[in-house]
Short mmCIF file of C-alpha atoms in Angstrom, two decimals:
data_model
loop_
_atom_site.label_atom_id
_atom_site.label_comp_id
_atom_site.label_asym_id
_atom_site.label_seq_id
_atom_site.Cartn_x
_atom_site.Cartn_y
_atom_site.Cartn_z
CA UNK A 1 30.01 21.89 -22.13
CA UNK A 2 29.69 22.26 -25.70
CA UNK A 3 28.09 20.20 -28.31
CA UNK A 4 30.54 19.02 -30.78
CA UNK A 5 30.06 18.60 -34.65
CA UNK A 6 29.01 15.10 -34.96
CA UNK A 7 29.15 14.67 -38.71
CA UNK A 8 27.14 11.92 -40.04
CA UNK A 9 26.14 11.09 -36.42
CA UNK A 10 23.16 13.37 -36.24
CA UNK A 11 20.94 11.04 -33.68
CA UNK A 12 23.48 12.10 -30.91
CA UNK A 13 25.03 14.80 -29.31
CA UNK A 14 28.49 14.44 -28.27
CA UNK A 15 29.96 16.38 -25.29
CA UNK A 16 33.62 17.24 -24.81
CA UNK A 17 34.86 16.23 -21.07
CA UNK A 18 38.27 16.99 -19.55
CA UNK A 19 39.80 13.82 -21.28
CA UNK A 20 36.98 12.19 -23.59
CA UNK A 21 33.95 12.62 -25.09
CA UNK A 22 30.28 11.30 -23.97
CA UNK A 23 27.99 10.30 -26.46
CA UNK A 24 24.34 10.84 -25.66
CA UNK A 25 21.49 9.80 -27.36
CA UNK A 26 19.15 12.55 -28.28
CA UNK A 27 15.75 10.42 -28.22
CA UNK A 28 16.92 8.69 -24.52
CA UNK A 29 13.75 9.82 -22.38
CA UNK A 30 13.19 7.49 -19.57
CA UNK A 31 14.89 7.81 -16.27
CA UNK A 32 15.92 4.32 -15.18
CA UNK A 33 16.37 3.68 -11.43
CA UNK A 34 19.66 2.08 -12.16
CA UNK A 35 22.29 4.41 -12.93
CA UNK A 36 24.16 1.30 -14.49
CA UNK A 37 21.29 1.22 -17.22
CA UNK A 38 21.62 4.78 -17.81
CA UNK A 39 25.20 4.86 -18.03
CA UNK A 40 25.28 1.94 -20.74
CA UNK A 41 22.82 4.16 -22.97
CA UNK A 42 24.69 7.33 -22.53
CA UNK A 43 28.04 5.66 -22.69
CA UNK A 44 31.49 7.05 -22.52
CA UNK A 45 32.88 7.21 -26.26
CA UNK A 46 36.97 7.41 -25.18
CA UNK A 47 38.11 9.98 -27.10
CA UNK A 48 36.77 10.29 -30.68
CA UNK A 49 35.79 7.42 -32.72
CA UNK A 50 37.33 5.37 -29.86
CA UNK A 51 40.92 6.93 -29.73
CA UNK A 52 41.99 8.45 -26.76
CA UNK A 53 45.54 10.20 -25.92
CA UNK A 54 47.37 8.95 -23.07
CA UNK A 55 46.03 10.69 -19.49
CA UNK A 56 47.87 11.67 -16.49
CA UNK A 57 46.45 10.60 -13.22
CA UNK A 58 45.29 13.94 -12.73
CA UNK A 59 43.71 14.11 -16.10
CA UNK A 60 41.85 10.76 -15.31
CA UNK A 61 40.74 11.61 -11.92
CA UNK A 62 39.22 14.76 -13.25
CA UNK A 63 37.32 12.51 -16.08
CA UNK A 64 35.67 10.15 -13.77
CA UNK A 65 34.51 13.17 -11.70
CA UNK A 66 33.01 15.06 -14.32
CA UNK A 67 31.38 11.70 -15.45
CA UNK A 68 30.00 11.51 -12.09
CA UNK A 69 28.50 14.93 -11.90
CA UNK A 70 27.25 14.59 -15.30
CA UNK A 71 25.49 11.55 -14.57
CA UNK A 72 23.72 13.44 -11.77
CA UNK A 73 22.64 16.41 -13.67
CA UNK A 74 21.38 13.91 -16.32
CA UNK A 75 19.18 11.92 -13.61
CA UNK A 76 17.86 15.23 -12.40
CA UNK A 77 16.91 16.08 -15.71
CA UNK A 78 15.27 13.27 -16.60
CA UNK A 79 13.19 13.38 -13.32
CA UNK A 80 12.15 16.85 -13.70
CA UNK A 81 11.06 16.51 -17.01
CA UNK A 82 9.64 12.72 -18.16
CA UNK A 83 9.32 12.24 -21.72
CA UNK A 84 11.67 14.93 -22.80
CA UNK A 85 14.48 13.67 -24.94
CA UNK A 86 17.91 13.80 -22.27
CA UNK A 87 19.67 16.69 -24.62
CA UNK A 88 16.52 18.70 -24.47
CA UNK A 89 16.35 18.09 -20.87
CA UNK A 90 20.03 18.99 -20.50
CA UNK A 91 19.43 21.97 -22.32
CA UNK A 92 21.82 20.92 -25.18
CA UNK A 93 20.92 22.00 -28.62
CA UNK A 94 19.84 19.29 -31.04
CA UNK A 95 21.75 18.59 -34.27
CA UNK A 96 21.21 20.75 -37.04
CA UNK A 97 21.41 17.79 -39.62
CA UNK A 98 18.40 15.82 -39.91
CA UNK A 99 18.98 12.02 -39.29
CA UNK A 100 20.09 9.64 -41.83
CA UNK A 101 17.23 7.56 -43.09
CA UNK A 102 16.33 4.53 -41.05
CA UNK A 103 18.20 1.57 -42.05
CA UNK A 104 17.51 -2.11 -41.21
CA UNK A 105 17.90 -2.61 -37.57
CA UNK A 106 18.19 -6.10 -35.73
CA UNK A 107 15.82 -6.47 -32.70
CA UNK A 108 17.88 -5.74 -29.67
CA UNK A 109 17.23 -9.10 -28.55
CA UNK A 110 18.74 -10.86 -31.88
CA UNK A 111 21.99 -12.46 -31.93
CA UNK A 112 23.96 -13.27 -35.32
CA UNK A 113 25.53 -16.11 -33.70
CA UNK A 114 23.15 -18.87 -34.13
CA UNK A 115 22.92 -17.56 -38.10
CA UNK A 116 26.74 -17.79 -38.23
CA UNK A 117 28.55 -19.85 -35.58
CA UNK A 118 28.56 -23.07 -33.94
CA UNK A 119 30.44 -23.99 -30.54
CA UNK A 120 31.47 -27.46 -29.89
CA UNK A 121 31.90 -28.07 -25.98
CA UNK A 122 34.77 -30.50 -24.40
CA UNK A 123 31.93 -33.12 -24.20
CA UNK A 124 31.22 -32.95 -27.73
CA UNK A 125 27.68 -31.22 -27.72
CA UNK A 126 26.82 -28.30 -29.84
CA UNK A 127 25.65 -24.85 -28.96
CA UNK A 128 25.26 -21.40 -30.82
CA UNK A 129 27.53 -20.07 -28.47
CA UNK A 130 29.85 -21.01 -25.35
CA UNK A 131 27.54 -18.95 -23.09
CA UNK A 132 24.41 -20.74 -24.18
CA UNK A 133 22.87 -22.38 -21.15
CA UNK A 134 22.45 -25.57 -22.71
CA UNK A 135 23.25 -27.89 -25.18
CA UNK A 136 21.13 -28.23 -28.54
CA UNK A 137 18.86 -31.10 -28.70
CA UNK A 138 17.47 -33.69 -31.20
CA UNK A 139 14.06 -34.19 -31.67
CA UNK A 140 14.05 -36.57 -29.22
CA UNK A 141 15.18 -34.46 -26.66
CA UNK A 142 18.79 -35.93 -26.47
CA UNK A 143 21.94 -33.31 -26.92
CA UNK A 144 23.49 -33.48 -30.02
CA UNK A 145 26.86 -34.90 -30.00
CA UNK A 146 29.79 -34.87 -32.52
CA UNK A 147 30.22 -38.70 -32.02
CA UNK A 148 27.33 -39.22 -33.41
CA UNK A 149 25.79 -36.30 -35.50
CA UNK A 150 27.53 -34.49 -38.60
CA UNK A 151 27.96 -30.43 -38.43
CA UNK A 152 25.55 -30.18 -41.28
CA UNK A 153 22.93 -32.31 -39.13
CA UNK A 154 23.33 -30.04 -36.19
CA UNK A 155 23.07 -26.77 -38.38
CA UNK A 156 19.68 -27.54 -39.97
CA UNK A 157 18.54 -29.03 -36.98
CA UNK A 158 14.76 -28.16 -35.69
CA UNK A 159 16.27 -26.93 -32.49
CA UNK A 160 18.60 -24.04 -34.04
CA UNK A 161 15.65 -23.21 -36.61
CA UNK A 162 13.65 -22.68 -33.55
CA UNK A 163 16.21 -20.44 -32.21
CA UNK A 164 16.46 -18.26 -34.97
CA UNK A 165 12.96 -17.74 -35.25
CA UNK A 166 12.34 -16.67 -31.72
CA UNK A 167 15.12 -14.28 -31.98
CA UNK A 168 13.80 -12.89 -35.03
CA UNK A 169 10.22 -12.30 -33.61
CA UNK A 170 12.02 -10.19 -30.60
CA UNK A 171 11.68 -12.89 -27.98
CA UNK A 172 14.32 -12.65 -25.42
CA UNK A 173 15.63 -16.41 -25.13
CA UNK A 174 16.33 -17.57 -21.74
CA UNK A 175 19.28 -19.62 -22.39
CA UNK A 176 21.00 -16.47 -23.24
CA UNK A 177 20.51 -15.17 -19.82
CA UNK A 178 24.56 -14.45 -19.39
CA UNK A 179 24.30 -12.08 -22.45
CA UNK A 180 21.66 -10.21 -20.66
CA UNK A 181 23.00 -9.96 -17.50
CA UNK A 182 26.22 -8.43 -18.69
CA UNK A 183 24.34 -6.05 -20.74
CA UNK A 184 22.28 -5.03 -17.95
CA UNK A 185 25.51 -3.98 -15.70
CA UNK A 186 26.98 -2.08 -18.80
CA UNK A 187 29.41 -4.79 -19.77
CA UNK A 188 30.22 -6.31 -23.41
CA UNK A 189 28.12 -9.22 -24.11
CA UNK A 190 29.19 -11.92 -26.65
CA UNK A 191 26.37 -10.63 -28.78
CA UNK A 192 27.43 -7.43 -28.86
CA UNK A 193 30.86 -8.40 -29.29
CA UNK A 194 30.31 -10.44 -32.35
CA UNK A 195 28.02 -7.59 -34.12
CA UNK A 196 31.01 -5.36 -33.27
CA UNK A 197 33.60 -7.82 -35.29
CA UNK A 198 31.31 -8.53 -37.96
CA UNK A 199 29.22 -5.17 -38.11
CA UNK A 200 27.91 -5.95 -41.41
CA UNK A 201 25.50 -8.51 -39.77
CA UNK A 202 24.16 -5.97 -37.80
CA UNK A 203 22.08 -4.79 -41.11
CA UNK A 204 21.79 -7.72 -42.98
CA UNK A 205 18.78 -10.06 -43.03
CA UNK A 206 19.91 -12.90 -41.12
CA UNK A 207 16.88 -15.21 -42.05
CA UNK A 208 17.96 -15.46 -45.53
CA UNK A 209 21.65 -15.71 -45.14
CA UNK A 210 21.76 -18.88 -42.62
CA UNK A 211 25.50 -20.00 -43.19
CA UNK A 212 27.96 -21.67 -40.78
CA UNK A 213 31.00 -19.66 -40.78
CA UNK A 214 32.36 -19.07 -37.26
CA UNK A 215 33.16 -22.46 -35.29
CA UNK A 216 34.63 -22.85 -31.91
CA UNK A 217 35.93 -26.10 -30.88
CA UNK A 218 36.68 -27.37 -27.31
CA UNK A 219 38.13 -30.46 -28.43
CA UNK A 220 38.24 -32.10 -24.95
CA UNK A 221 39.07 -31.09 -21.39
CA UNK A 222 42.66 -32.39 -21.74
CA UNK A 223 44.91 -29.77 -19.61
CA UNK A 224 48.15 -29.90 -17.81
CA UNK A 225 46.75 -27.04 -15.23
CA UNK A 226 44.62 -26.82 -12.28
CA UNK A 227 43.32 -22.97 -12.52
CA UNK A 228 41.46 -22.07 -9.56
CA UNK A 229 38.34 -20.77 -11.38
CA UNK A 230 38.36 -23.75 -13.65
CA UNK A 231 36.25 -27.16 -13.29
CA UNK A 232 36.20 -30.60 -14.47
CA UNK A 233 34.35 -30.02 -17.63
CA UNK A 234 37.53 -27.53 -18.73
CA UNK A 235 40.28 -29.36 -17.11
CA UNK A 236 41.29 -33.16 -17.11
CA UNK A 237 43.51 -32.21 -14.04
CA UNK A 238 40.99 -30.34 -12.27
CA UNK A 239 38.72 -33.48 -12.56
CA UNK A 240 41.42 -35.82 -11.06
CA UNK A 241 42.09 -33.71 -8.46
CA UNK A 242 38.52 -33.43 -7.44
CA UNK A 243 37.59 -36.64 -7.39
CA UNK A 244 40.39 -37.25 -4.86
CA UNK A 245 39.40 -34.73 -2.58
CA UNK A 246 38.55 -35.34 1.11
CA UNK A 247 34.76 -35.84 2.03
CA UNK A 248 34.72 -31.94 3.47
CA UNK A 249 34.28 -31.30 -0.07
CA UNK A 250 30.75 -32.05 0.21
CA UNK A 251 29.98 -28.48 1.78
CA UNK A 252 30.46 -27.36 -1.53
CA UNK A 253 27.88 -28.66 -4.12
CA UNK A 254 29.61 -27.69 -7.16
CA UNK A 255 32.26 -30.03 -6.33
CA UNK A 256 30.31 -32.86 -5.48
CA UNK A 257 27.95 -32.17 -8.64
CA UNK A 258 31.04 -32.31 -10.82
CA UNK A 259 32.57 -35.29 -9.60
CA UNK A 260 29.38 -37.25 -10.19
CA UNK A 261 28.81 -35.84 -13.87
CA UNK A 262 32.28 -35.12 -15.69
CA UNK A 263 34.54 -37.90 -16.58
CA UNK A 264 38.04 -37.20 -15.88
CA UNK A 265 39.22 -37.17 -19.55
CA UNK A 266 37.08 -36.27 -22.72
CA UNK A 267 38.87 -35.64 -26.06
CA UNK A 268 36.35 -36.24 -28.82
CA UNK A 269 39.03 -35.90 -31.39
CA UNK A 270 40.71 -38.78 -30.89
CA UNK A 271 37.65 -41.20 -30.54
CA UNK A 272 35.71 -40.60 -33.81
CA UNK A 273 35.97 -39.69 -37.27
CA UNK A 274 32.45 -38.04 -37.50
CA UNK A 275 33.94 -34.15 -36.90
CA UNK A 276 37.05 -34.66 -39.18
CA UNK A 277 34.70 -35.52 -42.27
CA UNK A 278 32.38 -32.80 -41.26
CA UNK A 279 34.96 -30.26 -41.41
CA UNK A 280 36.31 -31.38 -44.64
CA UNK A 281 32.69 -31.32 -45.94
CA UNK A 282 32.35 -27.65 -44.75
CA UNK A 283 35.83 -26.29 -45.09
CA UNK A 284 34.80 -24.20 -48.33
CA UNK A 285 32.51 -22.05 -46.37
CA UNK A 286 34.62 -21.85 -43.09
CA UNK A 287 36.11 -18.15 -42.36
CA UNK A 288 37.14 -18.55 -38.79
CA UNK A 289 37.79 -21.67 -36.36
CA UNK A 290 38.77 -20.98 -32.66
CA UNK A 291 40.09 -23.42 -30.44
CA UNK A 292 39.74 -23.40 -26.64
CA UNK A 293 40.11 -26.28 -24.07
CA UNK A 294 40.97 -27.82 -22.29
CA UNK A 295 44.45 -26.48 -23.65
CA UNK A 296 44.63 -26.73 -27.12
CA UNK A 297 48.34 -26.73 -26.96
CA UNK A 298 48.44 -30.14 -25.47
CA UNK A 299 45.45 -31.87 -27.69
CA UNK A 300 47.65 -32.34 -30.69
CA UNK A 301 45.13 -34.45 -32.38
CA UNK A 302 43.96 -30.64 -33.61
CA UNK A 303 46.86 -30.18 -35.57
CA UNK A 304 45.58 -33.05 -37.78
CA UNK A 305 42.72 -30.19 -39.01
CA UNK A 306 44.81 -27.92 -39.77
CA UNK A 307 46.86 -30.23 -42.13
CA UNK A 308 43.65 -30.90 -43.72
CA UNK A 309 43.16 -27.36 -44.60
CA UNK A 310 46.62 -26.91 -45.85
CA UNK A 311 46.46 -29.55 -48.02
CA UNK A 312 43.18 -28.50 -49.52
CA UNK A 313 44.61 -24.93 -50.35
CA UNK A 314 42.06 -23.20 -47.59
CA UNK A 315 44.44 -22.07 -45.02
CA UNK A 316 44.86 -18.52 -46.68
CA UNK A 317 41.30 -18.16 -46.43
CA UNK A 318 40.49 -19.36 -42.73
CA UNK A 319 41.66 -17.65 -39.53
CA UNK A 320 42.46 -19.37 -36.49
CA UNK A 321 41.51 -17.96 -32.97
CA UNK A 322 43.40 -19.88 -29.65
CA UNK A 323 42.64 -19.46 -26.03
CA UNK A 324 46.13 -20.84 -24.70
CA UNK A 325 47.50 -21.28 -21.27
CA UNK A 326 51.34 -20.35 -22.50
CA UNK A 327 52.85 -23.38 -20.93
CA UNK A 328 53.97 -24.35 -24.38
CA UNK A 329 55.05 -23.55 -27.84
CA UNK A 330 54.15 -26.65 -29.99
CA UNK A 331 56.27 -27.33 -32.92
CA UNK A 332 53.20 -28.30 -34.86
CA UNK A 333 51.98 -24.45 -34.35
CA UNK A 334 55.76 -23.08 -35.62
CA UNK A 335 55.10 -25.41 -38.72
CA UNK A 336 51.32 -24.94 -39.65
CA UNK A 337 50.17 -21.50 -38.34
CA UNK A 338 52.11 -19.19 -41.06
CA UNK A 339 50.15 -20.93 -43.41
CA UNK A 340 46.86 -19.10 -42.32
CA UNK A 341 45.46 -16.10 -43.35
CA UNK A 342 45.64 -15.03 -39.74
CA UNK A 343 46.41 -16.31 -36.14
CA UNK A 344 45.03 -14.74 -32.93
CA UNK A 345 46.42 -16.23 -29.90
CA UNK A 346 44.84 -15.02 -26.40
CA UNK A 347 47.15 -16.27 -23.91
CA UNK A 348 45.29 -16.58 -20.33
CA UNK A 349 47.03 -14.72 -17.48
CA UNK A 350 45.12 -13.62 -14.38
CA UNK A 351 47.89 -12.27 -12.40
CA UNK A 352 51.62 -11.77 -12.32
CA UNK A 353 54.38 -13.42 -10.40
CA UNK A 354 53.68 -15.69 -7.48
CA UNK A 355 49.93 -14.92 -7.74
CA UNK A 356 49.83 -16.07 -11.27
CA UNK A 357 51.40 -19.27 -10.05
CA UNK A 358 48.56 -19.62 -7.09
CA UNK A 359 45.84 -18.97 -9.70
CA UNK A 360 47.18 -21.23 -12.76
CA UNK A 361 49.03 -23.79 -10.70
CA UNK A 362 50.89 -25.72 -11.39
CA UNK A 363 52.32 -23.24 -14.22
CA UNK A 364 55.40 -21.08 -13.89
CA UNK A 365 55.14 -17.66 -14.42
CA UNK A 366 58.73 -16.96 -15.59
CA UNK A 367 58.00 -19.51 -18.66
CA UNK A 368 54.71 -18.42 -19.50
CA UNK A 369 55.37 -14.67 -19.41
CA UNK A 370 58.47 -15.26 -21.91
CA UNK A 371 56.23 -17.82 -23.92
CA UNK A 372 53.64 -15.04 -24.23
CA UNK A 373 56.32 -13.00 -26.06
CA UNK A 374 57.68 -15.96 -28.26
CA UNK A 375 54.31 -16.13 -29.77
CA UNK A 376 55.03 -13.31 -31.74
CA UNK A 377 58.06 -14.82 -33.28
CA UNK A 378 56.26 -17.50 -34.83
CA UNK A 379 54.87 -15.32 -37.87
CA UNK A 380 53.93 -12.16 -38.75
CA UNK A 381 50.16 -13.02 -39.48
CA UNK A 382 50.26 -14.20 -35.61
CA UNK A 383 48.65 -11.78 -33.10
CA UNK A 384 48.79 -12.15 -29.33
CA UNK A 385 47.02 -10.57 -26.53
CA UNK A 386 46.46 -11.68 -22.96
CA UNK A 387 42.98 -12.05 -21.33
CA UNK A 388 42.54 -12.31 -17.49
CA UNK A 389 39.54 -14.16 -16.14
CA UNK A 390 38.41 -11.45 -13.37
CA UNK A 391 37.39 -12.88 -9.96
CA UNK A 392 37.28 -12.55 -6.14
CA UNK A 393 40.94 -13.79 -6.31
CA UNK A 394 42.60 -11.06 -8.49
CA UNK A 395 40.27 -8.09 -8.90
CA UNK A 396 42.15 -6.27 -6.19
CA UNK A 397 45.73 -6.88 -8.17
CA UNK A 398 44.48 -6.24 -11.61
CA UNK A 399 46.53 -2.83 -11.72
CA UNK A 400 49.69 -5.21 -11.63
CA UNK A 401 48.99 -7.05 -14.79
CA UNK A 402 47.58 -3.81 -16.41
CA UNK A 403 51.12 -2.32 -15.66
CA UNK A 404 53.04 -5.69 -16.81
CA UNK A 405 50.89 -5.63 -20.12
CA UNK A 406 51.26 -2.38 -20.86
CA UNK A 407 55.09 -2.71 -20.71
CA UNK A 408 55.26 -5.74 -22.93
CA UNK A 409 53.04 -3.71 -25.40
CA UNK A 410 50.39 -6.09 -25.20
CA UNK A 411 46.34 -5.72 -25.38
CA UNK A 412 44.86 -6.92 -22.27
CA UNK A 413 41.03 -8.17 -22.27
CA UNK A 414 39.03 -8.58 -19.04
CA UNK A 415 36.30 -11.70 -18.74
CA UNK A 416 34.75 -11.47 -15.26
CA UNK A 417 33.69 -14.47 -13.40
CA UNK A 418 29.64 -14.80 -12.64
CA UNK A 419 29.72 -18.98 -12.14
CA UNK A 420 29.84 -20.03 -9.47
CA UNK A 421 28.43 -17.07 -7.79
CA UNK A 422 31.31 -17.15 -5.11
CA UNK A 423 33.84 -16.34 -7.65
CA UNK A 424 32.27 -13.07 -8.59
CA UNK A 425 34.20 -10.11 -7.87
CA UNK A 426 31.15 -8.64 -6.60
CA UNK A 427 30.91 -10.91 -3.87
CA UNK A 428 33.66 -8.96 -1.85
CA UNK A 429 33.23 -6.30 1.05
CA UNK A 430 32.61 -2.71 0.29
CA UNK A 431 35.94 -1.95 1.68
CA UNK A 432 37.88 -4.18 -0.93
CA UNK A 433 35.49 -2.82 -3.68
CA UNK A 434 36.71 0.81 -2.88
CA UNK A 435 40.25 -0.31 -2.67
CA UNK A 436 39.63 -1.76 -6.33
CA UNK A 437 38.09 1.65 -7.44
CA UNK A 438 41.34 3.21 -5.96
CA UNK A 439 43.79 1.20 -7.77
CA UNK A 440 42.28 1.39 -11.30
CA UNK A 441 40.51 4.94 -11.60
CA UNK A 442 43.91 6.61 -11.49
CA UNK A 443 45.66 4.73 -14.25
CA UNK A 444 46.01 6.28 -17.53
CA UNK A 445 44.07 3.84 -19.41
CA UNK A 446 43.08 3.94 -23.13
CA UNK A 447 40.61 2.69 -25.56
CA UNK A 448 38.86 -0.73 -25.06
CA UNK A 449 40.81 -1.58 -21.71
CA UNK A 450 39.31 1.95 -20.32
CA UNK A 451 35.75 0.89 -21.38
CA UNK A 452 36.49 -2.44 -19.57
CA UNK A 453 37.58 -1.17 -16.73
CA UNK A 454 34.48 1.25 -16.20
CA UNK A 455 32.32 -1.33 -16.97
CA UNK A 456 34.29 -3.58 -14.08
CA UNK A 457 33.81 -1.02 -11.58
CA UNK A 458 29.94 -0.58 -12.55
CA UNK A 459 29.57 -4.65 -12.07
CA UNK A 460 31.33 -4.60 -8.76
CA UNK A 461 28.20 -2.43 -7.27
CA UNK A 462 25.47 -4.44 -9.05
CA UNK A 463 24.84 -6.51 -6.09
CA UNK A 464 25.97 -5.73 -2.47
CA UNK A 465 28.85 -7.89 -0.97
CA UNK A 466 27.68 -11.25 0.24
CA UNK A 467 28.38 -12.92 3.35
CA UNK A 468 27.41 -16.33 2.32
CA UNK A 469 29.29 -16.37 -0.87
CA UNK A 470 32.34 -15.13 0.82
CA UNK A 471 31.81 -18.00 3.39
CA UNK A 472 31.78 -20.57 -0.08
CA UNK A 473 34.87 -18.79 -1.42
CA UNK A 474 36.71 -19.47 1.70
CA UNK A 475 35.80 -22.86 2.29
CA UNK A 476 36.79 -23.83 -1.23
CA UNK A 477 39.98 -21.83 -1.30
CA UNK A 478 41.03 -23.14 2.04
CA UNK A 479 40.13 -26.87 0.69
CA UNK A 480 42.14 -26.24 -2.29
CA UNK A 481 45.02 -24.86 -0.40
CA UNK A 482 45.31 -27.71 2.01
CA UNK A 483 45.69 -30.11 -0.63
CA UNK A 484 47.98 -28.36 -3.04
CA UNK A 485 50.28 -26.79 -0.01
CA UNK A 486 49.58 -23.27 -0.99
CA UNK A 487 48.35 -20.24 0.93
CA UNK A 488 45.65 -17.73 0.02
CA UNK A 489 46.72 -15.54 2.70
CA UNK A 490 50.47 -15.46 2.12
CA UNK A 491 49.84 -14.71 -1.91
CA UNK A 492 46.92 -12.43 -1.22
CA UNK A 493 47.62 -10.40 2.03
CA UNK A 494 45.54 -6.97 1.40
CA UNK A 495 42.81 -9.21 0.00
CA UNK A 496 42.82 -11.58 3.05
CA UNK A 497 42.68 -8.76 5.43
CA UNK A 498 39.73 -7.28 3.78
CA UNK A 499 38.09 -10.95 4.22
CA UNK A 500 39.28 -11.60 7.86
CA UNK A 501 41.15 -14.60 6.52
CA UNK A 502 42.84 -15.14 9.98
CA UNK A 503 39.80 -15.15 12.05
CA UNK A 504 38.22 -17.50 9.52
CA UNK A 505 40.94 -19.91 9.84
CA UNK A 506 40.22 -20.02 13.84
CA UNK A 507 36.49 -20.69 13.28
CA UNK A 508 36.82 -23.25 10.31
CA UNK A 509 38.68 -26.54 11.01
CA UNK A 510 41.01 -27.79 8.49
CA UNK A 511 39.42 -29.96 5.97
CA UNK A 512 42.26 -32.67 6.13
#
């Protein structure tokens, strides 16, 4: 392995591997007991500047083998020479050029979202982002609600001011735990993604430039699907189904809690005018608005907001983001989307064929797969990608979705499930995890998808298989199968074998 010329990147040594490059920070010194934590610091830079030619299966296997060998070598080197920079410990020549003058770097605990963005959930509560653990609260301790509070009031609240200051002071905010969990296993967090999407914020003095520019809206939980990994807060269809489940559902605390706490249908855009007036007042500074669900394509009231922006002449300055289930293409979308600067459509696809129809019941694969392609016909400003919610259900079959997305020339994103814990892919038996790796490692992946797959394989090892969570996975799956007349074992036969499904059926009574 030789050091490559890194140009201005004088703080790293770049190693040429069989099918890519590894960027090694020069100043990395400590040997962490976790291989995954080390891997995050010295990560695969696929190709140079993120560009990687297509690989054959043999080349891909050679690349992973060389990566594994390098990780072992690095661990040994850091153990023998504690406190010495990794590049020196490996015997690599350090960059000849001096490092660039230090620039303002944000604390590792800093997130730009509270300084630029708000997220309004399906019940009308506000958060700095969708992963924040709890709603923002007013001075009396009550959650802010867009039914009662304007966006400006929420944005200027003491709760957000304290959160921003805590981050500027270098504090790791507990409510941001999901980002820290993702980063700990090498996955890209929401915090990191936002800096990647808006790199200018990484060096900005955020304390002096607080401005609401990005808004994520979940207008309600109105949805026409009952996705397996979804819950009542995000789907009115799931809410209605769960309220009518048999009493055997009592063994699943998440179902019992949701049946008691979440109303069947929420749609705060329909039952108040506070939000619309707030958006009109803030429209001059908005750059991006995201619509999530529920299912935005069946919440027609949100199109009135788009009409307001078109009438105000703001549409050409606003980027729209949608997360859709792909079951319908509203005529209002065909009418309004071409007027906006850019429209990003993220279609949720967790599998293909019968497995898709099981996971996103009662959607039909033939309809959704065709609509995914037809979204691209609406206008040149409409950009379509697909995203898979990765769970214990579908991780073994991810290669099938990768193949379909590649054939359709669609970018595929991956979103692992961590909650409830028994849907987490990491609960699977070790044999199933090895089978996942065997299906994914030889694939000729490129760019971000390749990095995400590598992160997934690392995440599978972050904790051992859990018999207790497997039992909960079985209990909920078997319960919903009985209600819907579906069969997990017939739809996912290979996974069912790893989970000893037939044996579990003989030991656990039917719920209905």
